[in-house]
mmCIF file of C-alpha atoms in Angstrom:
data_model
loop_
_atom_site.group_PDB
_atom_site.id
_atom_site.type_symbol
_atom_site.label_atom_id
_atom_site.label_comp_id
_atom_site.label_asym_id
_atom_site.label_seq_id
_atom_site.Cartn_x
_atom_site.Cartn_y
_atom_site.Cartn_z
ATOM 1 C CA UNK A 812 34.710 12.643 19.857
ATOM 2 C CA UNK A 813 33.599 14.799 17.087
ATOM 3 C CA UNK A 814 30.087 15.950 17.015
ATOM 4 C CA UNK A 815 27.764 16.619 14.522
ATOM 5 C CA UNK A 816 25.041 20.040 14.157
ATOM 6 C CA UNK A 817 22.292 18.635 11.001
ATOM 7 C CA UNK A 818 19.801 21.450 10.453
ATOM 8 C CA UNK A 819 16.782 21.755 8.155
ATOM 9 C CA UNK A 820 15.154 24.634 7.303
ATOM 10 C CA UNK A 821 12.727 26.347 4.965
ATOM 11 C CA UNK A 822 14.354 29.160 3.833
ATOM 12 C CA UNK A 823 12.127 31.676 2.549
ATOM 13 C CA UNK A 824 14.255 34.650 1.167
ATOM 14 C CA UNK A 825 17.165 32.678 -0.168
ATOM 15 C CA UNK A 826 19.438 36.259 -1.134
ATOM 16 C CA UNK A 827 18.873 37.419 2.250
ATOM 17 C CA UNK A 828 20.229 34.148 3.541
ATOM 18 C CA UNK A 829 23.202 34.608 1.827
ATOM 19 C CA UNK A 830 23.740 38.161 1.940
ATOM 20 C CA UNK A 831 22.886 38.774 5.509
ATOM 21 C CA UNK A 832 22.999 35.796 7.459
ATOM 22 C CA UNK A 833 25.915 33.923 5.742
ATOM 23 C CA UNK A 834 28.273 36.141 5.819
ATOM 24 C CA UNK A 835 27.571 37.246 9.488
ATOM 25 C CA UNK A 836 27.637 33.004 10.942
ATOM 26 C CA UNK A 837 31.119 32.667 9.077
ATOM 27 C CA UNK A 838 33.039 33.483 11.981
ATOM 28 C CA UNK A 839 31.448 31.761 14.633
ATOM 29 C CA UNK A 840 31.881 28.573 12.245
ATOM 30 C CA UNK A 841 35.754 29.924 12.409
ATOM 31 C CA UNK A 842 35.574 31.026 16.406
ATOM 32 C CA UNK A 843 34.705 26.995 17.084
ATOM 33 C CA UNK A 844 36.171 25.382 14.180
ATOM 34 C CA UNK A 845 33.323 24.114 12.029
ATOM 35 C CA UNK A 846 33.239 22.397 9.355
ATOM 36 C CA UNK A 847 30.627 22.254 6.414
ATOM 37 C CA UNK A 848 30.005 19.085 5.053
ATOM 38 C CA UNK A 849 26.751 19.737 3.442
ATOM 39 C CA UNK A 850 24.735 22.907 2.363
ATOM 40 C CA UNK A 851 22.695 24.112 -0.094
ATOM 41 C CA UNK A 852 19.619 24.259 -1.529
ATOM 42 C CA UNK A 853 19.864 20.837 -3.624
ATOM 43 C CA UNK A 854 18.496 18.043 -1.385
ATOM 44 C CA UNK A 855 16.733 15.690 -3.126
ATOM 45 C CA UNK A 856 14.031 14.398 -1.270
ATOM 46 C CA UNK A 857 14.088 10.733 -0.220
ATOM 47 C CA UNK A 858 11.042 10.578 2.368
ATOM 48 C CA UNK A 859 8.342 12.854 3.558
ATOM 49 C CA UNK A 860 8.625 16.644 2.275
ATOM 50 C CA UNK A 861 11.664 18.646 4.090
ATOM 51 C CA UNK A 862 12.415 21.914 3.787
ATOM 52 C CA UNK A 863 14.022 23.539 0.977
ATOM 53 C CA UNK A 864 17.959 23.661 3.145
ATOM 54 C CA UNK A 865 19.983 21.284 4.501
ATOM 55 C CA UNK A 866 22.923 22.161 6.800
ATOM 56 C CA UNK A 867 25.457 19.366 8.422
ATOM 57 C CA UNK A 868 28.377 20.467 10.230
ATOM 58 C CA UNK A 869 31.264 18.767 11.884
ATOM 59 C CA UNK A 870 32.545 19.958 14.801
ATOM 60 C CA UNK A 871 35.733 18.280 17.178
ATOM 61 C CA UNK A 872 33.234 17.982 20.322
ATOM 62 C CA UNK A 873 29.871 18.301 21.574
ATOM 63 C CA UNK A 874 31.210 21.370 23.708
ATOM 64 C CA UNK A 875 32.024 23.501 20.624
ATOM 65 C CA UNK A 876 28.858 22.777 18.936
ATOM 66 C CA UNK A 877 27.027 23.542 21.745
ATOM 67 C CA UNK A 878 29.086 26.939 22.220
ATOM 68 C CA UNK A 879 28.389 28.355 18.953
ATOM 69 C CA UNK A 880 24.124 27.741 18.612
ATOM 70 C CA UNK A 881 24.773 29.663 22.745
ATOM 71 C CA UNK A 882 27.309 32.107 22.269
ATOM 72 C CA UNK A 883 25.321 35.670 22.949
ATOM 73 C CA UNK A 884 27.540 37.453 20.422
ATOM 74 C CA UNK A 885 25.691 34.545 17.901
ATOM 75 C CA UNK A 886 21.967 35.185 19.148
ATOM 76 C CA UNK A 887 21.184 38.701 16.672
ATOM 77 C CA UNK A 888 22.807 36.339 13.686
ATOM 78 C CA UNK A 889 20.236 33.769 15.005
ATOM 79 C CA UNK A 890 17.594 36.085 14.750
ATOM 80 C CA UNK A 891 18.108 36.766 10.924
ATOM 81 C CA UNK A 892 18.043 33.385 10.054
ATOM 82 C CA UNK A 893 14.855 32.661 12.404
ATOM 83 C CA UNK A 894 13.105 35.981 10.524
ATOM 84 C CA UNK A 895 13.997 34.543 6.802
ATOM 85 C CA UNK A 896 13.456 30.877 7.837
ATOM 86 C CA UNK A 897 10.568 28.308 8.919
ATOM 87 C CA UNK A 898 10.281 24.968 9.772
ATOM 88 C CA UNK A 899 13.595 24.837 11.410
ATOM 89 C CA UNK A 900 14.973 21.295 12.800
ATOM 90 C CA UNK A 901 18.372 21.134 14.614
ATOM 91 C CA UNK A 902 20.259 18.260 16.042
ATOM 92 C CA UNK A 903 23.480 17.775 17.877
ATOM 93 C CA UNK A 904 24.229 14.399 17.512
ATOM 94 C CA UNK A 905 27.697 12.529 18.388
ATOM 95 C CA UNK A 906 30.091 10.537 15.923
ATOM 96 C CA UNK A 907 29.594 7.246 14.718
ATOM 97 C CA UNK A 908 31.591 4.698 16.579
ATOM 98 C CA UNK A 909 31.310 1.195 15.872
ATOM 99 C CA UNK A 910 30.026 -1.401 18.407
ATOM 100 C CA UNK A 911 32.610 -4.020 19.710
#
C-alpha cells in the first residue's frame, strides 16, 4: 500500500536549501522511488501559522519511506537541512483506503 512522508518546515536560508540540500536528497528520492507531489514555498495558510515549506511525498510502501529518512548514507544530507531549517514536522502516514 503506498505510503505517504508530509513534512513541514521553516526554512531559514531558502538558496542554501536548494543549492546544497536539494540537490544532494535527489538521489535518495531516486534510490527508493519517491515521488513529489507537493513542494515549495507557496502554502497558503488555512489554520494556525506553519512554517514557510511544505513537502508531501509518495512512496510504494511504508518500508521505502522508512529506508530513506534511515539510510546512513542520507544522515550528513539530513544534517544540512536540520542546520538551515526549524520547526520541522514529519509524518509517515499510509494510503487512503476506503471503509467497506
Amino acid at each position: 500500500m503506498a505510503a505517504y512522508l508530509v513534512l513541514m518546515q521553516q526554512v531559514h536560508d531558502v538558496d542554501r536549501y536548494r543549492a546544497e540540500y536539494l540537490p544532494r536528497l535527489r538521489p535518495f528520492l531516486e534510490k527508493y522511488g519517491a515521488e513529489v507531489l507537493v513542494a515549495g514555498f507557496d502554502a497558503e495558510p488555512a489554520e494556525g501559522t506553519p512554517p514557510n515549506s511544505t513537502v508531501v511525498l509518495r512512496f510504494a510502501d511504508a518500508a521505502s519511506a522508512w529506508g530513506l529518512l534511515e539510510d546512513p548514507e542520507y544522515q550528513p544530507v539530513k544534517d544540512i537541512r536540520f542546520s538551515i531549517t526549524s520547526e520541522g514536522q514529519a509524518v509517515v502516514a499510509p494510503g487512503f483506503v476506503p471503509a467497506g
